[in-house]
Coordinates of C-alpha atoms and ligand atoms in Angstrom, one line a residue:
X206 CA 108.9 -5.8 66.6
X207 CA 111.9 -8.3 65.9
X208 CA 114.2 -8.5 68.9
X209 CA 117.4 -9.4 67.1
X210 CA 118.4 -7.0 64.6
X211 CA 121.8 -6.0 63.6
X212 CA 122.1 -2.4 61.8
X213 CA 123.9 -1.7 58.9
X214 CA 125.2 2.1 58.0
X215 CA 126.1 2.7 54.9
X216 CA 128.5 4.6 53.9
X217 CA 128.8 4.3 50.3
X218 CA 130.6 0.9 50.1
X219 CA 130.3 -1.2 46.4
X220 CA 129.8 -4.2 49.0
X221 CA 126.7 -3.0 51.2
X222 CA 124.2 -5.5 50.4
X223 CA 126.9 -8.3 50.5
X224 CA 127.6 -7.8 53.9
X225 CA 123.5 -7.4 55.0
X226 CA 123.2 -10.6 53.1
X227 CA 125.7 -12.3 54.8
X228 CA 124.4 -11.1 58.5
X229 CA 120.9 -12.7 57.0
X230 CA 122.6 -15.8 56.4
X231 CA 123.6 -16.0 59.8
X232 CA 119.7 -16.0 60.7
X233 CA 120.2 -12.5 62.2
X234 CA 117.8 -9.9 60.5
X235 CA 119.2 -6.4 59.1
X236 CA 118.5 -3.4 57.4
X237 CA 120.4 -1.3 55.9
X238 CA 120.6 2.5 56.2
X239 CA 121.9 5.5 55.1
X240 CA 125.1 6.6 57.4
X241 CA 123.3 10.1 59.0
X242 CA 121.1 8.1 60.0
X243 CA 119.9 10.2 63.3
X244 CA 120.9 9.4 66.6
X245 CA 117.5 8.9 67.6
X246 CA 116.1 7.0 65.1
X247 CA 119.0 4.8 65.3
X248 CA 118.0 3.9 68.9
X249 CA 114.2 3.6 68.1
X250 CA 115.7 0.6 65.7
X251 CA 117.4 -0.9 68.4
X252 CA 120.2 -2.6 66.9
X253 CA 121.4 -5.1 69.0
X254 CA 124.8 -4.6 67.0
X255 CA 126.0 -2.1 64.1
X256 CA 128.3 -2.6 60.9
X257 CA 129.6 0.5 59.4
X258 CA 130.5 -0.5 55.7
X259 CA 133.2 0.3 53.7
X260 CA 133.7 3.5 51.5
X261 CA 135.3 4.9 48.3
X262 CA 136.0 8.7 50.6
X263 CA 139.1 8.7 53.3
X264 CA 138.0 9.7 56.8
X265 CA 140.1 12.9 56.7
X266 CA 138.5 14.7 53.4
X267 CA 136.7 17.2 53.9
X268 CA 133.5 15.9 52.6
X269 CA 133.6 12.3 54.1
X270 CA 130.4 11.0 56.0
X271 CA 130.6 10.2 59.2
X272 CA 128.6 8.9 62.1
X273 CA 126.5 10.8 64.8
X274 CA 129.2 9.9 67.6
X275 CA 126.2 9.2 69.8
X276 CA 126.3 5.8 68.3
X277 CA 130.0 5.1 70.2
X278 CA 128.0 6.0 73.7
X279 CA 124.8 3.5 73.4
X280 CA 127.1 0.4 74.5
X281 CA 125.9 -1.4 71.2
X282 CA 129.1 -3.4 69.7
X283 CA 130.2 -2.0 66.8
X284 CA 131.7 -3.6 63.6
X285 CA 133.6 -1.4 61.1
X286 CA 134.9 -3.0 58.0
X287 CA 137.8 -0.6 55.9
X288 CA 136.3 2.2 55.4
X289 CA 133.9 1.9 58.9
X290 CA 137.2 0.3 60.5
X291 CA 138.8 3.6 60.0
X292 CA 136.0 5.9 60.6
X293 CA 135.9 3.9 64.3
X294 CA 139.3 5.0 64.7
X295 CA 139.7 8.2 63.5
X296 CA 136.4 9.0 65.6
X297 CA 137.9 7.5 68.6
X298 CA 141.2 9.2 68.8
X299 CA 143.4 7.5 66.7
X300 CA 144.9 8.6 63.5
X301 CA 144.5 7.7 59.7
X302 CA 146.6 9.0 56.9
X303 CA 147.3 7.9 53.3
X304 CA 149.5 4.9 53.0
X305 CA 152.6 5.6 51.1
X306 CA 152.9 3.2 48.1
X307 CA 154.3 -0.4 48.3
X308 CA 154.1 0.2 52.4
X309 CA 150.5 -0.5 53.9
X310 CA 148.6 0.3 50.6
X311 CA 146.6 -3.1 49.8
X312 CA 144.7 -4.6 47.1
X313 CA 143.5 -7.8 46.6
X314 CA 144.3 -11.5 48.3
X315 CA 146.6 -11.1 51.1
X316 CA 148.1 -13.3 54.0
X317 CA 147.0 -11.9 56.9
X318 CA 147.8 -13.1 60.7
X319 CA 145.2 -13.2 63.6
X320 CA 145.2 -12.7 67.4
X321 CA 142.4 -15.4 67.9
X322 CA 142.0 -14.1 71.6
X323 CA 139.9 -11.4 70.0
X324 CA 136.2 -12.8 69.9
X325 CA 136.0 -11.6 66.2
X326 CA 138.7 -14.6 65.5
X327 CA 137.9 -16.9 68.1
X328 CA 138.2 -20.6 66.5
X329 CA 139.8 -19.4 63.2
X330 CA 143.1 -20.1 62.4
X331 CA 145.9 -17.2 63.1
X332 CA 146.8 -17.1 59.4
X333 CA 144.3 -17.0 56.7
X334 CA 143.6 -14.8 53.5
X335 CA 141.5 -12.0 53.4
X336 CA 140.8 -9.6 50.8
X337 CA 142.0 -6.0 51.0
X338 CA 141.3 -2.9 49.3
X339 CA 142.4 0.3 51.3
X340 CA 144.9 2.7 50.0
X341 CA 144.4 4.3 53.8
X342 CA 145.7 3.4 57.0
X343 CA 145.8 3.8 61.0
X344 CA 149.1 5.6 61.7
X345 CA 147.5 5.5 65.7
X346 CA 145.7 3.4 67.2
X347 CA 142.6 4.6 69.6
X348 CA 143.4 4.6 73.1
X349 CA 141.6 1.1 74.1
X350 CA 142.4 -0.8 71.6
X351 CA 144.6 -3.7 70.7
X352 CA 146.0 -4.6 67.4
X353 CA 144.7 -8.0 66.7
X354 CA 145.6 -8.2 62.6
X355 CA 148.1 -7.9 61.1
X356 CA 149.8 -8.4 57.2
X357 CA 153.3 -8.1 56.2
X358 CA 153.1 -4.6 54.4
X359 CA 150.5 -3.4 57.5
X360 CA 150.6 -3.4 60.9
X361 CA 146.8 -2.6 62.0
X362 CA 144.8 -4.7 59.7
X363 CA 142.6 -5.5 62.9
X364 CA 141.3 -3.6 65.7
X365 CA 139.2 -4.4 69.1
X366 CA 138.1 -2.8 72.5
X367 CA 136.8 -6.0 73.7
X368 CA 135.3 -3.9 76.9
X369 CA 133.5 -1.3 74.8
X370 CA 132.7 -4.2 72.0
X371 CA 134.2 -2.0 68.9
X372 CA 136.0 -3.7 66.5
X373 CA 137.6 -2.8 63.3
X374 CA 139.0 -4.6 59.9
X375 CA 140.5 -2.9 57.2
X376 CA 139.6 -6.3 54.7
X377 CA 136.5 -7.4 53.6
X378 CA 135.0 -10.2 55.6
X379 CA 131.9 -10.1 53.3
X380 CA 133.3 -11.5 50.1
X381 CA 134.3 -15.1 49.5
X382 CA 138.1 -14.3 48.8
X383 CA 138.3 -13.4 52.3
X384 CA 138.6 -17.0 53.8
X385 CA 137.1 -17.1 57.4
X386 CA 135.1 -13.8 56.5
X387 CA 131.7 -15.6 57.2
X388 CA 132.8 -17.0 60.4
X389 CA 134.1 -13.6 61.5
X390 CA 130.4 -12.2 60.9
X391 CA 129.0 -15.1 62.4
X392 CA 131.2 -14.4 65.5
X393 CA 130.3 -11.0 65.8
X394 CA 126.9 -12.0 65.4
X395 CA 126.7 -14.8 68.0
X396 CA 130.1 -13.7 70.2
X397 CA 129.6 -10.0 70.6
X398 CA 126.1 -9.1 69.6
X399 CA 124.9 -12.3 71.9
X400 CA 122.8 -13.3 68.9
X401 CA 120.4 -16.7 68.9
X402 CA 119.7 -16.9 65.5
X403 CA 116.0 -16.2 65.4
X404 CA 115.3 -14.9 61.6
X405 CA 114.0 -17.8 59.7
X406 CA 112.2 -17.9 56.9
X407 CA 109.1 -19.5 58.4
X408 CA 109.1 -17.0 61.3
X409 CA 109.2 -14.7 58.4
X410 CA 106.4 -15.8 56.8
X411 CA 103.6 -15.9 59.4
X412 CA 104.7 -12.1 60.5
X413 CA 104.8 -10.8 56.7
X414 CA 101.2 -13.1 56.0
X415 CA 100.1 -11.1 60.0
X416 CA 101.3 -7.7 58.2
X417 CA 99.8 -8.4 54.8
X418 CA 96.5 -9.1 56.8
X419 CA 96.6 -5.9 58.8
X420 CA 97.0 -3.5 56.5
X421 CA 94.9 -4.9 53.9
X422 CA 91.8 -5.1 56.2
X423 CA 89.2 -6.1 54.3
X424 CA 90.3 -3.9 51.6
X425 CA 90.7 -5.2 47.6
X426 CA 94.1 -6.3 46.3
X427 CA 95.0 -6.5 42.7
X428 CA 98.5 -8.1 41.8
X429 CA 99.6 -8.3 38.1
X430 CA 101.4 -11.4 37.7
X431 CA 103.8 -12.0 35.6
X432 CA 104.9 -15.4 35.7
X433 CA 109.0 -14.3 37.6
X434 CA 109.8 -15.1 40.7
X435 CA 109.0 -11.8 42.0
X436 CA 105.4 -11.8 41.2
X437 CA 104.9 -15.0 41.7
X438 CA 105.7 -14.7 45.6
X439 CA 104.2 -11.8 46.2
X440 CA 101.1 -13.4 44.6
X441 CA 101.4 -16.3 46.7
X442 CA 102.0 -14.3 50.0
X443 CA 99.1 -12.0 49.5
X444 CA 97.0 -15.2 48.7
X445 CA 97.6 -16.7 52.2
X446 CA 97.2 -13.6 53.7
X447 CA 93.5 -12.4 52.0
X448 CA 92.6 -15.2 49.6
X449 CA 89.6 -13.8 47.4
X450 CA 90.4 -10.3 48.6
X451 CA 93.2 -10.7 45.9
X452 CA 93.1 -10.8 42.4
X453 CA 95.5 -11.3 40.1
X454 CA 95.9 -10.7 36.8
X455 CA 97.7 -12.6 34.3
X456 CA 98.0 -11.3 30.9
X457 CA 99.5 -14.4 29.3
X458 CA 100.6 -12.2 25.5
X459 CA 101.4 -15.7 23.5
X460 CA 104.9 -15.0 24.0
X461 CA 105.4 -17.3 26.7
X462 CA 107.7 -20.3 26.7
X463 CA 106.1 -23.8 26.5
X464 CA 103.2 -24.7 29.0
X465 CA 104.8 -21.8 31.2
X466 CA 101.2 -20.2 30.8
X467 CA 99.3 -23.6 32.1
X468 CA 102.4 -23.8 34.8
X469 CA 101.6 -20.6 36.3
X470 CA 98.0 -20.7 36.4
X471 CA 98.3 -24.0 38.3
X472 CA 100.8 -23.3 40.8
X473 CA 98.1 -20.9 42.1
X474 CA 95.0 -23.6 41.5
X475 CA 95.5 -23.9 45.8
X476 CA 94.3 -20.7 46.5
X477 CA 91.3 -19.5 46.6
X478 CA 91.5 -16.1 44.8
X479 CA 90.2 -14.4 41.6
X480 CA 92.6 -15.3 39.5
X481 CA 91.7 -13.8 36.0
X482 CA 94.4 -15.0 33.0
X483 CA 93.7 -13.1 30.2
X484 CA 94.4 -15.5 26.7
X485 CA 95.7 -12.1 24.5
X486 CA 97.3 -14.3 22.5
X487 CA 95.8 -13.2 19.4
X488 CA 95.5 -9.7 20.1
X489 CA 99.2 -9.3 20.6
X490 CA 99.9 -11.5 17.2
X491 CA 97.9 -9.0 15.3
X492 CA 99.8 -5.8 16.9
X493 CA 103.4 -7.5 15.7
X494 CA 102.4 -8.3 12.3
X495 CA 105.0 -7.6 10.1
X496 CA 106.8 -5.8 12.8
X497 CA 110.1 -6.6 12.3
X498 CA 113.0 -3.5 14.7
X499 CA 113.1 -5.1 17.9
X500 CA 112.7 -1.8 19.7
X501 CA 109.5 -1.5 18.2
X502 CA 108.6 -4.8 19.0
X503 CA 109.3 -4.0 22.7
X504 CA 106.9 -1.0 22.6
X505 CA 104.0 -2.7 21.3
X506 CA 103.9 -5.2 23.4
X507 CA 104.5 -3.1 26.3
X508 CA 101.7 -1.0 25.9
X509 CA 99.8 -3.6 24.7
X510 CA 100.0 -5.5 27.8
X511 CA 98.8 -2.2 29.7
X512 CA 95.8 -1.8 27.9
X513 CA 95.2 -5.5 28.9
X514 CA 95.6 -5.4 32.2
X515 CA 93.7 -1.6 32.9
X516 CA 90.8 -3.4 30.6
X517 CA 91.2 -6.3 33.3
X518 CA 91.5 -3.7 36.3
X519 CA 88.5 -1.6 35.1
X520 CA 86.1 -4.5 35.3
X521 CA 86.9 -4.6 39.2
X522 CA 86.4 -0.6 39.9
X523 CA 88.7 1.0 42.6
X524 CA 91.1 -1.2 44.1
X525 CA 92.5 -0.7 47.6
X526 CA 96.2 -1.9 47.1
X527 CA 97.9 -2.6 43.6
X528 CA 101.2 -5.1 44.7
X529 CA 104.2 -4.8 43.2
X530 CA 107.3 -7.2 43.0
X531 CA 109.7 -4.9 44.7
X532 CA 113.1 -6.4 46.3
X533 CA 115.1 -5.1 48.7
X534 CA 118.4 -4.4 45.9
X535 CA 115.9 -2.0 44.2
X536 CA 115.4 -0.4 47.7
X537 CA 118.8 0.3 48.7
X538 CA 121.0 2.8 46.8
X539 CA 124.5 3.0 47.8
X540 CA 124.9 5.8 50.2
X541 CA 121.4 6.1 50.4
X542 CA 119.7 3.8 52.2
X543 CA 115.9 2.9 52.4
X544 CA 115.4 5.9 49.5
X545 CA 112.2 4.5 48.0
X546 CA 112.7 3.2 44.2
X547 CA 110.4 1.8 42.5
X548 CA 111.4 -0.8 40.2
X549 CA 112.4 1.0 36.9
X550 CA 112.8 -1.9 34.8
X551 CA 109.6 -3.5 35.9
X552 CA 108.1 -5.9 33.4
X553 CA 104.6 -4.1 34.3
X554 CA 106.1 -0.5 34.2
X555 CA 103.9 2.7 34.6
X556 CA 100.8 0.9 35.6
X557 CA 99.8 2.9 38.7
X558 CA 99.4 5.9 36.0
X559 CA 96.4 4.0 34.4
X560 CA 95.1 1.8 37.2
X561 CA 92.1 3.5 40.1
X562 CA 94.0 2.3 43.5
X563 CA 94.7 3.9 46.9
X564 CA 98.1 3.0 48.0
X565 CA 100.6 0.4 46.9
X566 CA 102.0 -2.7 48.8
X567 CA 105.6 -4.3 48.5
X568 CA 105.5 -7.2 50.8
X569 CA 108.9 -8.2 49.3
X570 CA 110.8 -4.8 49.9
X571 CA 112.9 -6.3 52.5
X572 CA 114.1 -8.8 51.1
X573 CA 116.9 -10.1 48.6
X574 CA 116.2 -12.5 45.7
X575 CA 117.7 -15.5 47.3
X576 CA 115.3 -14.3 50.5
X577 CA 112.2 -14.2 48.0
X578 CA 112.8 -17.7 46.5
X579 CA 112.8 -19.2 50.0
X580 CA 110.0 -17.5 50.8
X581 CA 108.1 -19.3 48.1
X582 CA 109.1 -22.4 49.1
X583 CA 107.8 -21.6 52.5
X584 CA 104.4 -20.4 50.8
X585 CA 104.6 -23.9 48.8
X586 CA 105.3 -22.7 45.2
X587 CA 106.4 -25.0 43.0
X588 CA 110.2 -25.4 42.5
X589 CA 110.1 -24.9 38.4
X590 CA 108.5 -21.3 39.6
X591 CA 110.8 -20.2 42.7
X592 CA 114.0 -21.3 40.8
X593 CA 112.9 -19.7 37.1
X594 CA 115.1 -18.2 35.5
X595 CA 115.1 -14.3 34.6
X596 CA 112.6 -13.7 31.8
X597 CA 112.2 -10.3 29.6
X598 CA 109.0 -9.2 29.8
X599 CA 108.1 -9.1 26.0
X600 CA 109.2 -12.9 25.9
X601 CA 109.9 -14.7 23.4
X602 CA 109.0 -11.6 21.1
X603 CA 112.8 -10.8 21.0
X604 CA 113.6 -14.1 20.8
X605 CA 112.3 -14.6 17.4
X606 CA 114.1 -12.6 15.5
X607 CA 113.0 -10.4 13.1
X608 CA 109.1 -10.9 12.1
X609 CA 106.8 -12.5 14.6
X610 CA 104.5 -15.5 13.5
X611 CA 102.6 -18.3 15.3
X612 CA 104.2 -20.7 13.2
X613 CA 107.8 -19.2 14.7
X614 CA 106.9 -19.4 18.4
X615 CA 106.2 -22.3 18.0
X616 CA 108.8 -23.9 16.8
X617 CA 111.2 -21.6 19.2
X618 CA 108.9 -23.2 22.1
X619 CA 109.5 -26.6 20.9
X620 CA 113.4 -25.7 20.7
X621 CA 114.0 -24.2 24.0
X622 CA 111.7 -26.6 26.0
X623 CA 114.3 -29.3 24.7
X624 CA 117.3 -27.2 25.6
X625 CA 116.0 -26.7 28.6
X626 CA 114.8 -30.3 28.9
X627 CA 118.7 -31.2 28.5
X628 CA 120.5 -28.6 30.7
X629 CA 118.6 -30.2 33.5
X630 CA 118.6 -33.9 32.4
X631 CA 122.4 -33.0 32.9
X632 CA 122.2 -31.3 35.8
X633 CA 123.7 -28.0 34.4
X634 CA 120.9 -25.8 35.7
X635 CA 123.1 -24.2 38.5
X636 CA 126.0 -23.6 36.5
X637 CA 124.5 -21.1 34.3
X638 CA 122.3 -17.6 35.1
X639 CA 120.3 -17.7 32.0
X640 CA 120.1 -20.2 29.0
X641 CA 117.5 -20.1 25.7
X642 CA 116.9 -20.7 21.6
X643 CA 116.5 -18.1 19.8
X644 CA 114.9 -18.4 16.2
X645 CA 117.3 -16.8 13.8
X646 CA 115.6 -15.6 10.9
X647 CA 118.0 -17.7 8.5
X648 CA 117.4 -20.4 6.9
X649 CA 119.3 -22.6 4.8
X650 CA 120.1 -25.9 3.5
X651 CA 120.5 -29.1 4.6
X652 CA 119.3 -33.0 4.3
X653 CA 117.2 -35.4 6.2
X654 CA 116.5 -38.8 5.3
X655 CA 117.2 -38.7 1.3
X656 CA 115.7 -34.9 0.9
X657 CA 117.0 -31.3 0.8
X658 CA 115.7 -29.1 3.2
X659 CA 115.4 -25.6 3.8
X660 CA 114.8 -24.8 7.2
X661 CA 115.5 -22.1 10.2
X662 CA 118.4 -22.2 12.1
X663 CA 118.0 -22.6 16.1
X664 CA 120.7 -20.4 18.0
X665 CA 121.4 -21.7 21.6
X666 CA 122.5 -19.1 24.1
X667 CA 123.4 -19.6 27.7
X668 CA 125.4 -17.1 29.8
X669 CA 127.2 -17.0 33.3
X670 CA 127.1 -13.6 35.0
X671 CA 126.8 -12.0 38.4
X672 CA 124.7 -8.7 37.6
X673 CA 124.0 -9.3 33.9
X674 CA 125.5 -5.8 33.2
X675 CA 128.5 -8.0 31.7
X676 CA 128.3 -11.6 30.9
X677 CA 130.3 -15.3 29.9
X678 CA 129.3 -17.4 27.5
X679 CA 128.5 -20.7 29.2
X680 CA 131.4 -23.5 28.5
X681 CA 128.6 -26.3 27.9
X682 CA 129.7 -29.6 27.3
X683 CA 130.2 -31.1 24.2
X684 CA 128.0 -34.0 24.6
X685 CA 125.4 -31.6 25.9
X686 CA 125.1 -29.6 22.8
X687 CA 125.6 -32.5 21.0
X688 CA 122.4 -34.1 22.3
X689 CA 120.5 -30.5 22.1
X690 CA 121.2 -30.5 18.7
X691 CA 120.4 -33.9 17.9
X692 CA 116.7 -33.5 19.6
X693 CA 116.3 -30.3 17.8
X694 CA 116.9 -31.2 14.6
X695 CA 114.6 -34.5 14.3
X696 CA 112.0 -33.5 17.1
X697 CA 111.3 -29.8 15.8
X698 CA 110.2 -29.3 12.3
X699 CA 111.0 -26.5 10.8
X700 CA 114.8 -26.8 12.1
X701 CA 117.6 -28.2 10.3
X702 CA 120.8 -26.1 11.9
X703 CA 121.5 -25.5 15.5
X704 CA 124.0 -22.6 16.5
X705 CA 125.8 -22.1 19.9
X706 CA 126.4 -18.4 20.5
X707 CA 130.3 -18.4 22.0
X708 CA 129.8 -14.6 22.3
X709 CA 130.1 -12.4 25.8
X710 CA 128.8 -9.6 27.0
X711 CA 130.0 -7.2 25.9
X712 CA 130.3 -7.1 23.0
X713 CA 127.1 -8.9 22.8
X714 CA 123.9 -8.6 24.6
X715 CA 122.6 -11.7 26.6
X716 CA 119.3 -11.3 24.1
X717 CA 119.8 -11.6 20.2
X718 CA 117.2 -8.2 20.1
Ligands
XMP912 P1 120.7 -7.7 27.5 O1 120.1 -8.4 26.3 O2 120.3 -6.3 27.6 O3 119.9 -8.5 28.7 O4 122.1 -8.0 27.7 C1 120.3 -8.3 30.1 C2 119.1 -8.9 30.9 O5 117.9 -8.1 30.7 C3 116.9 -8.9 30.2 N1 116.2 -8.1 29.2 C4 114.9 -7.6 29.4 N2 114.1 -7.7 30.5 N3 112.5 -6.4 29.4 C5 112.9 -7.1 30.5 O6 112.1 -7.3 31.4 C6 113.3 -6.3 28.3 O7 112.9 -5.6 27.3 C7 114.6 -6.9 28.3 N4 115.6 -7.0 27.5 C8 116.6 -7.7 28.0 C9 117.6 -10.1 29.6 O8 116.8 -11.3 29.5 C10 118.8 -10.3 30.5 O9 118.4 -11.0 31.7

């Protein structure tokens, strides 16, 4: 069992995950949990320090969670951040009551002043910006404490009992607008918690390859791969851990962008496992023939890439353990913890239905994407594979739109691979969350050398976005797209218009279908 491990209750905050990711980054392991979290399970954890999150409920409504107060007796410090800060002191004896507006109501970027005696603040500045969002505040402090915040409009924007370790922040020290907020986890971490800083990803590694090998036993593993990060590093765990015991199945539809198939295949060439990739190519074509509603499209090749892989899993009989790709966001749900989810939007949805296994294995399900990524670099995947981008499962099958040919993907391979090609000859990669042609299904005029042509028009799409729920259109460069462009047109035939889609989200979609 893992000796350091902070505990994080949640209580319903929109920041939860933020703050476990930020205890991670602190090489300190966490987990977070739902807030009624019993007493006793709480101690079998053995936190060696607890966060209570924030909260959209105020302490004194009738239906607002709280703690088991058990927790305030173990002697484990305790964090609480706005909503957890005032849980701490209304649970403590203090008092919390609605701030009237334009007194100690607070939203946003705000000047805030520190008592850096308090370990919390220790070698931070004693005024910095943090970021607020309380319409709550402590009227009374807990006997114990000492004010050590404070902002012009509020009086008790910090707490601390440095002898029982309880501190308490109405801001947010987890997000980036909140200056020193990293260094303020950090310090709890390492100040109060007496945290080392043992959670690396190596470490990580050998004990999730140790768990992988104990459960599996000698048992038979089947992974379908997908070519995403997800898969990919599950794939490649499971491959260290039980070599041949594993295969995986990839189910490459024709729909894949340029020598992404070939890429895939040999970033697992190292290991020695069964790895089956089916060339459906053909089969899939035939299905989308003159198919032309994208919804439809999205059907077909969804089921058809079921059929595929049960006709793959058939071949090897009952399987022990079917793998799946889930991460540690599609664990959590606010408020309620570890509830088990499995991925809804999985590119390889409703396969256990069809496939004969016994039990499924997530050996990702603790971890967040940024985790999983450097995770496959531990394992030794390829960089082009642990940095991809996110990829719809039916491919470039949306991407061409309308009716789906050969002779289209084709061409839209040819396209993006140079788009692509560009946005990292320029070093753009980072600055954008997903970028791709799409094949419009115009064509028009134009002239090449002394002839007229009539040829497809390329539309270029690249967005910026945090959850992909609303996105930016990309501000590329001029002289970027100018180059794309120029390649386009003279290296791909077929194309004599580019477009750059200058549309968000909404009202567009990040796809064209
Ligand atoms: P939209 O077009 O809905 O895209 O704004 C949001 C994100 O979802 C991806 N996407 C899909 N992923 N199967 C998938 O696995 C799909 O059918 C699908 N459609 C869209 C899209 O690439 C973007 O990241």
């Amino acid at each position: 069992m893992r000796e350091e491990k902070i505990l994080v209750l949640d209580f319903g905050g929109q920041y939860n995950q933020l703050i476990a990711r930020r205890v991670r980054e602190c090489n300190v392991y966490c987990e977070v949990k739902p807030f009624d979290m019993p007493l006793e399970e709480i101690k079998a954890y053995d936190p060696m320090g607890i966060i209570f999150t924030g909260g959209p409920n105020s302490v004194y409504d009738e239906k607002a969670p709280h703690v088991d107060t058990g927790v305030f007796r173990l002697g484990v410090p305790i964090l609480g951040i706005c909503y957890g800060c005032q849980l701490l002191a209304h649970e403590l004896g203090g008092k919390v009551t609605a701030a009237q507006a334009d007194s100690a109501r607070e939203y946003g970027k705000t000047e805030t002043f520190f008592d850096t005696g308090c370990r919390l603040f220790k070698g931070l500045p004693e005024q910095s910006v943090t970021w607020m969002s309380h319409g709550d505040y402590m009227a009374k402090v807990p006997e114990g404490f000492s004010l050590v915040a404070h902002s012009a409009a509020c009086p008790t924007v910090g707490i601390c009992d440095e002898q029982r370790r309880f501190y308490g922040v109405q801001f947010h020290p987890e997000v980036n607008h909140t200056e020193f907020g990293q260094n303020m986890i950090r310090n709890f971490l390492y100040e109060v918690c007496g945290a080392t800083g043992s959670w690396t990803m190596s470490d990580y590694k050998q004990e999730a390859i140790q768990a992988a090998r104990d459960k599996v036993g000698d048992g038979k593993v089947l992974l379908g791969l997908s070519g995403g990060v997800d898969s990919s590093v599950a794939a490649a765990l499971l491959a260290e851990a039980v070599g041949n015991q594993l295969t995986c199945v990839f189910v490459d539809h024709g729909l894949m962008r340029k020598n992404e198939g070939d890429e895939v295949e040999q970033a697992f060439a190292k290991w020695d496992i069964n790895f089956v990739r089916v060339n459906a190519e053909e089969r899939f074509l035939q299905k989308l023939s003159g198919v032309t509603d994208p919804e439809r499209k999205r059907k077909i090749i969804g089921e058809e890439f079921i059929r595929v892989f049960e006709e793959e899993a058939k071949k090897l009989g009952t399987v022990d353990f079917l793998v799946q790709g889930t991460i540690y966001p599609d664990v959590i749900e606010s408020g309620k913890g570890d509830a088990a989810v499995i991925k809804s939007h999985h590119n390889v949805g409703g396969l256990p239905d069809y496939v004969d296994f016994k039990e499924i294995i997530e050996p990702l399900r603790m971890l967040f994407k940024d985790e999983v990524r450097a995770l496959g670099r531990e394992l030794g995947l390829p960089e082009y594979l642990v940095m991809r981008q996110p990829f719809p499962g039916p491919g470039l099958g949306i991407r061409v739109i309308g009716e789906i040919t050969k002779e289209k993907l084709d061409i839209l391979r040819e396209a993006d691979f140079i788009f692509r090609d560009e946005i990292a000859r320029a070093g753009l990669e980072h600055t954008m969350n997903q970028y791709f042609a799409a094949l419009t299904n115009m064509r028009s005029v134009g002239v090449m050398g002394d002839g007229r042509t009539y040829d497809y028009a390329v539309a270029l799409r690249s967005v910026t976005t945090s959850d992909f729920m609303t996105a930016d259109w990309t501000r590329i460069p001029y002289e970027v797209l100018d180059k794309v462009s120029n390649r386009i047109v003279n290296e791909v035939k077929g194309v004599n218009r580019v477009l750059y889609d200058i549309t968000s989200k909404p009202p567009a979609t990040v796809e064209f279908e």
